[in-house]
mmCIF file of C-alpha atoms in Angstrom:
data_model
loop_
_atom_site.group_PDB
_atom_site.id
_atom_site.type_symbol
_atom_site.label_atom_id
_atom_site.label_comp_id
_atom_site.label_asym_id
_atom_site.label_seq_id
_atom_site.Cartn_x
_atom_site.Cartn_y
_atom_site.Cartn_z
ATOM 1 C CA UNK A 30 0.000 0.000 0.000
ATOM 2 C CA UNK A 31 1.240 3.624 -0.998
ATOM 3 C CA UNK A 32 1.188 6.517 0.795
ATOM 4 C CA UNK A 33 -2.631 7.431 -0.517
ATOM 5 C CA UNK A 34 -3.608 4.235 0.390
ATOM 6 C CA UNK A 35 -4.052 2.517 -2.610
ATOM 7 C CA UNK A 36 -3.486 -1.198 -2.772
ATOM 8 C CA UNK A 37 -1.250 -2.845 -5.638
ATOM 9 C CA UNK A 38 -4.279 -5.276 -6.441
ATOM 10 C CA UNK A 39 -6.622 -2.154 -6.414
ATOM 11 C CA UNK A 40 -3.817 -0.001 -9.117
ATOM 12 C CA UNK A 41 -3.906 -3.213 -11.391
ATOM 13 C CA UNK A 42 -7.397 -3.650 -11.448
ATOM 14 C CA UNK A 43 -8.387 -0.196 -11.812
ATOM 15 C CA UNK A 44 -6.137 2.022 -13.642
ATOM 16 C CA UNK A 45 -4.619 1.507 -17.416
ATOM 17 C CA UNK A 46 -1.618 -0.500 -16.473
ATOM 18 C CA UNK A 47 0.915 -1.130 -19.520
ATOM 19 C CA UNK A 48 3.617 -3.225 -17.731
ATOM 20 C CA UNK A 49 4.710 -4.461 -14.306
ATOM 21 C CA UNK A 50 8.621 -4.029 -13.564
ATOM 22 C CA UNK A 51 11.204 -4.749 -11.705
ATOM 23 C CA UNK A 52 12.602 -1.775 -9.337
ATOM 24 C CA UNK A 53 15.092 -2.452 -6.747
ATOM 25 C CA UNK A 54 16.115 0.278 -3.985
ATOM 26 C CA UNK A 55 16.717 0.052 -0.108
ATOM 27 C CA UNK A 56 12.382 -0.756 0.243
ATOM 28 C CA UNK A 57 10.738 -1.218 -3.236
ATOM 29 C CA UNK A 58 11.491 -4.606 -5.421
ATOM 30 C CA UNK A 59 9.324 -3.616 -7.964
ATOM 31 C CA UNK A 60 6.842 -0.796 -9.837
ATOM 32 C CA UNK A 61 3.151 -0.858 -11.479
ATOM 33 C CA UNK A 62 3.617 1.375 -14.548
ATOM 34 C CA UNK A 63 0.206 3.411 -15.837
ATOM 35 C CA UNK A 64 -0.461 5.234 -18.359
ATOM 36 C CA UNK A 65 -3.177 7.221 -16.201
ATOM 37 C CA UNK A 66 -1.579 6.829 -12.406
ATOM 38 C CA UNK A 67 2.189 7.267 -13.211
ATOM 39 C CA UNK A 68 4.421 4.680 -12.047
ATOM 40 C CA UNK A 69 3.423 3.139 -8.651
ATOM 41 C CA UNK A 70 6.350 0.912 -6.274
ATOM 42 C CA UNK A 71 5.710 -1.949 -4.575
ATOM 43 C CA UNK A 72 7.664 -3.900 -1.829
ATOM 44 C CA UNK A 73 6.070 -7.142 -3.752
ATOM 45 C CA UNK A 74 8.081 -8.531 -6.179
ATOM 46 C CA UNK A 75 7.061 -8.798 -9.891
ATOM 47 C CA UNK A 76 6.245 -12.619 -9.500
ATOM 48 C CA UNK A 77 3.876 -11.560 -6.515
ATOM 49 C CA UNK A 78 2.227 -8.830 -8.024
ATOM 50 C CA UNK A 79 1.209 -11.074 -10.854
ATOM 51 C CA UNK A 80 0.365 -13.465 -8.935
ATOM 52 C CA UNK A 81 -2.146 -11.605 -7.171
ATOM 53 C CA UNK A 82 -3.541 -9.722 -10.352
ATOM 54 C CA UNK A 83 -3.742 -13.789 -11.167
ATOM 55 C CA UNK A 84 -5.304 -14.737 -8.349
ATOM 56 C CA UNK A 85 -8.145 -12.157 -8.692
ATOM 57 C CA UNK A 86 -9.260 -13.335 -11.854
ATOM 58 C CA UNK A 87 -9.613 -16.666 -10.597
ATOM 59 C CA UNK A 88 -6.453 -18.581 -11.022
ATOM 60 C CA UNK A 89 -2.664 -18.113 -9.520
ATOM 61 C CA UNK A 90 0.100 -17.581 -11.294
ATOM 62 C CA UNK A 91 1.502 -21.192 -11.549
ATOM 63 C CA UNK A 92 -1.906 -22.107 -13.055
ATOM 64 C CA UNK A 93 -1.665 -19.985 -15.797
ATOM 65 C CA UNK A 94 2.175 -20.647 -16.807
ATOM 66 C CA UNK A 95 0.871 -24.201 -16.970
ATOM 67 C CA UNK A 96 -2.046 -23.607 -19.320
ATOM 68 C CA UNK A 97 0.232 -21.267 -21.812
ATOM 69 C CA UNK A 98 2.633 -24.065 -21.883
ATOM 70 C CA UNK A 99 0.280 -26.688 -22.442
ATOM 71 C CA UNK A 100 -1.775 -24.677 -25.138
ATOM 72 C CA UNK A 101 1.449 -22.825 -26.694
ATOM 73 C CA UNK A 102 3.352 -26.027 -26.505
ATOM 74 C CA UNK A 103 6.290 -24.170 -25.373
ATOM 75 C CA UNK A 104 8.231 -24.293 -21.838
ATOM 76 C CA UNK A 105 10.465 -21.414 -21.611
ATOM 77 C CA UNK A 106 9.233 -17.858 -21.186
ATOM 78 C CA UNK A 107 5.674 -18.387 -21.787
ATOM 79 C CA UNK A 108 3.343 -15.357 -21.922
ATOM 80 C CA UNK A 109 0.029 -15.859 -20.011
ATOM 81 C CA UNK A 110 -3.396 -14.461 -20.019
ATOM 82 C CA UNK A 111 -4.273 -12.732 -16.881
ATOM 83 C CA UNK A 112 -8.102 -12.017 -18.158
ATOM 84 C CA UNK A 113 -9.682 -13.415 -20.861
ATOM 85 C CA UNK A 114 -13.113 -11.426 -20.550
ATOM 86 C CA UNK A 115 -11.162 -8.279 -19.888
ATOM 87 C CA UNK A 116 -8.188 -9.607 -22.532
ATOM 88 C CA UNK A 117 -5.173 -8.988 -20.453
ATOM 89 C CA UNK A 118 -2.682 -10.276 -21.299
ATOM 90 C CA UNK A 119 1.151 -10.371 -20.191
ATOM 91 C CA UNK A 120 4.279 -11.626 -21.587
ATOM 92 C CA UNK A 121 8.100 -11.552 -20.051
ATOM 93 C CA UNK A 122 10.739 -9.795 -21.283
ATOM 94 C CA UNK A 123 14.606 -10.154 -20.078
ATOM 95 C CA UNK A 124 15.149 -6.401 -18.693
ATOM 96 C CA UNK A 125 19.157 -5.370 -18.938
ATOM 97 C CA UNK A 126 20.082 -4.804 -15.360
ATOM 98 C CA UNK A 127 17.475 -6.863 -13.632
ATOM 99 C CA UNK A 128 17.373 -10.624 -13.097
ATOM 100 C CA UNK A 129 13.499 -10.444 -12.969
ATOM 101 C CA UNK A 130 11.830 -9.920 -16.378
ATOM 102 C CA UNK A 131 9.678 -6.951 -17.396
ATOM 103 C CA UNK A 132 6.175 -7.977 -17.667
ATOM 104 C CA UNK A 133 4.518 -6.113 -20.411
ATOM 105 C CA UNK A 134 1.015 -6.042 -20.432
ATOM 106 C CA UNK A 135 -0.292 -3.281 -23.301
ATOM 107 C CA UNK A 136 0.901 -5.156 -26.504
ATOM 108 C CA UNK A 137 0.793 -1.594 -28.382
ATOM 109 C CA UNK A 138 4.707 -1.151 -28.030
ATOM 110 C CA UNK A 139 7.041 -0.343 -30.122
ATOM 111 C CA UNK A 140 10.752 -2.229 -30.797
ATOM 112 C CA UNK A 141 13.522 -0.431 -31.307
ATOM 113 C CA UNK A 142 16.869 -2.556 -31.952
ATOM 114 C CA UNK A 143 19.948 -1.879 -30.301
ATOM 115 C CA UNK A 144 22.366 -4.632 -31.767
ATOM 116 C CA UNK A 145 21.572 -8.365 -32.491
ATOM 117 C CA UNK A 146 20.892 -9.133 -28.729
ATOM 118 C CA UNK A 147 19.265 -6.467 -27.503
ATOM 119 C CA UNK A 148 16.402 -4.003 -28.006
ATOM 120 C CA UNK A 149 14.333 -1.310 -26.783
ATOM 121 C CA UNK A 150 11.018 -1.498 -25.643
ATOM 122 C CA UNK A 151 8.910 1.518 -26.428
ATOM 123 C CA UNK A 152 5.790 2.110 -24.589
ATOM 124 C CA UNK A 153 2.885 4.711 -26.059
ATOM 125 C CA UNK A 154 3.823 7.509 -23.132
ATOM 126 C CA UNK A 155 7.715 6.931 -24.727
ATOM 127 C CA UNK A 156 8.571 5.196 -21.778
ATOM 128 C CA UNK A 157 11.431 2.763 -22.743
ATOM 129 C CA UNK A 158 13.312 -0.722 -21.583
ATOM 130 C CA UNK A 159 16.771 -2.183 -22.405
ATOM 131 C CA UNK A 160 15.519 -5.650 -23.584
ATOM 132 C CA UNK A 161 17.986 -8.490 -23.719
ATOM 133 C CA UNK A 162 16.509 -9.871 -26.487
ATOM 134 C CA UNK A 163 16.594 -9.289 -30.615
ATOM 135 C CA UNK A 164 13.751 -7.359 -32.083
ATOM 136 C CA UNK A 165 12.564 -10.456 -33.825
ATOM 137 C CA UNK A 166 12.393 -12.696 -30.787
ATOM 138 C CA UNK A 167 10.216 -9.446 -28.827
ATOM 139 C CA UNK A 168 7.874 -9.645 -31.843
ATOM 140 C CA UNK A 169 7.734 -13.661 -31.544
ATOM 141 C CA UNK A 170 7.075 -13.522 -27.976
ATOM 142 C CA UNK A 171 4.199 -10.527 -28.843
ATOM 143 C CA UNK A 172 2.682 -12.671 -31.439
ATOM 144 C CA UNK A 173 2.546 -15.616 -28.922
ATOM 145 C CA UNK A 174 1.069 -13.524 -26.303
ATOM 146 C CA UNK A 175 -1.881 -12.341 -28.488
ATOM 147 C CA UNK A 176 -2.055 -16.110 -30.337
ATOM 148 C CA UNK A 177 -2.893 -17.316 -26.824
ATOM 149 C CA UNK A 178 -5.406 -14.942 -25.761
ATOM 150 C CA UNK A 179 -7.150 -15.921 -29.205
ATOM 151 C CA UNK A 180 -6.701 -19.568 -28.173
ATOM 152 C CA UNK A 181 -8.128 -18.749 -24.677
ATOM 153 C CA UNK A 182 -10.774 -16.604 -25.622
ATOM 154 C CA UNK A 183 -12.234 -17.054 -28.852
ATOM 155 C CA UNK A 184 -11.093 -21.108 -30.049
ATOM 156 C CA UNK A 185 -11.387 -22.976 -26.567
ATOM 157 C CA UNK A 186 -13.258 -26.020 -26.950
ATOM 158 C CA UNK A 187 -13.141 -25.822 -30.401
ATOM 159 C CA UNK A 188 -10.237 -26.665 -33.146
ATOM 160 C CA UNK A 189 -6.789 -25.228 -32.637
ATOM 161 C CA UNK A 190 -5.427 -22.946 -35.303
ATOM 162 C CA UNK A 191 -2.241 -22.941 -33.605
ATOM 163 C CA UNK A 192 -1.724 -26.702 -34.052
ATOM 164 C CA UNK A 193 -1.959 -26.242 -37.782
#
């Protein structure tokens, strides 16, 4: 909780969040960025805060890892779909500096490449993020994160055009 009293779970489920970060300094581990609150820290962890935003849509963090893998059929960095009625979605991104990922959740970004290995991450208020990742494998990732919130949302129960 901040100084006005505002909860992390109440900033993620009620302002425009476009990524969750890590942040170290002597108290905060990580930060809720918004396009309409500014950037809000949290003692919690990235993993926690997700987990939480997780948990409030009706499943934890773990169990939605697991279902990306198993629909995406990948097991490294998967992205995962935090609401599928609200279609949030979130995918990880290796952040230069930090040994917790960014977790972008507004798929509106831009890529800007740095050299073969790394990138930057361009958000629509021109925030930006050292990726350590190509350009090509933050599009890949993107593409995933919106193929499974298709999947999720729209195909479930139905055939998969991802197995195709």
């Amino acid at each position: 909780m901040n100084r006005n009293g505002i909860s992390e779970i109440d900033v993620m489920k009620n302002f425009n969040v476009f990524a969750i970060a890590p942040f170290y300094n002597e108290v905060h581990s990580s930060q809720i960025l918004t396009y309409d609150y500014g950037n809000f820290a949290s003692v919690k962890n990235v993993y926690q805060l997700l987990d939480d935003i997780c948990i409030y849509f009706g499943s934890d963090l773990n169990g939605r890892l697991k279902s990306a893998r198993r629909i995406l059929r990948i097991r490294k960095n998967p992205p995962l779909v935090i609401s599928e009625k609200r279609e949030i979605v979130a995918m990880q991104l290796p952040c230069a500096g930090f040994r917790e990922p960014l977790w972008a959740i507004d798929m509106g970004f831009d890529v800007k490449p740095v050299d073969k290995n790394h990138c930057y991450v361009i958000f629509r208020n021109h925030e930006r993020f050292l990726i350590r990742l190509s350009a090509e494998k933050v599009w890949e990732r993107r593409r995933l994160a919106l193929a499974l919130l298709y999947e999720t949302k729209y195909v479930t129960g139905k055939p998969s055009f991802i197995s195709l």
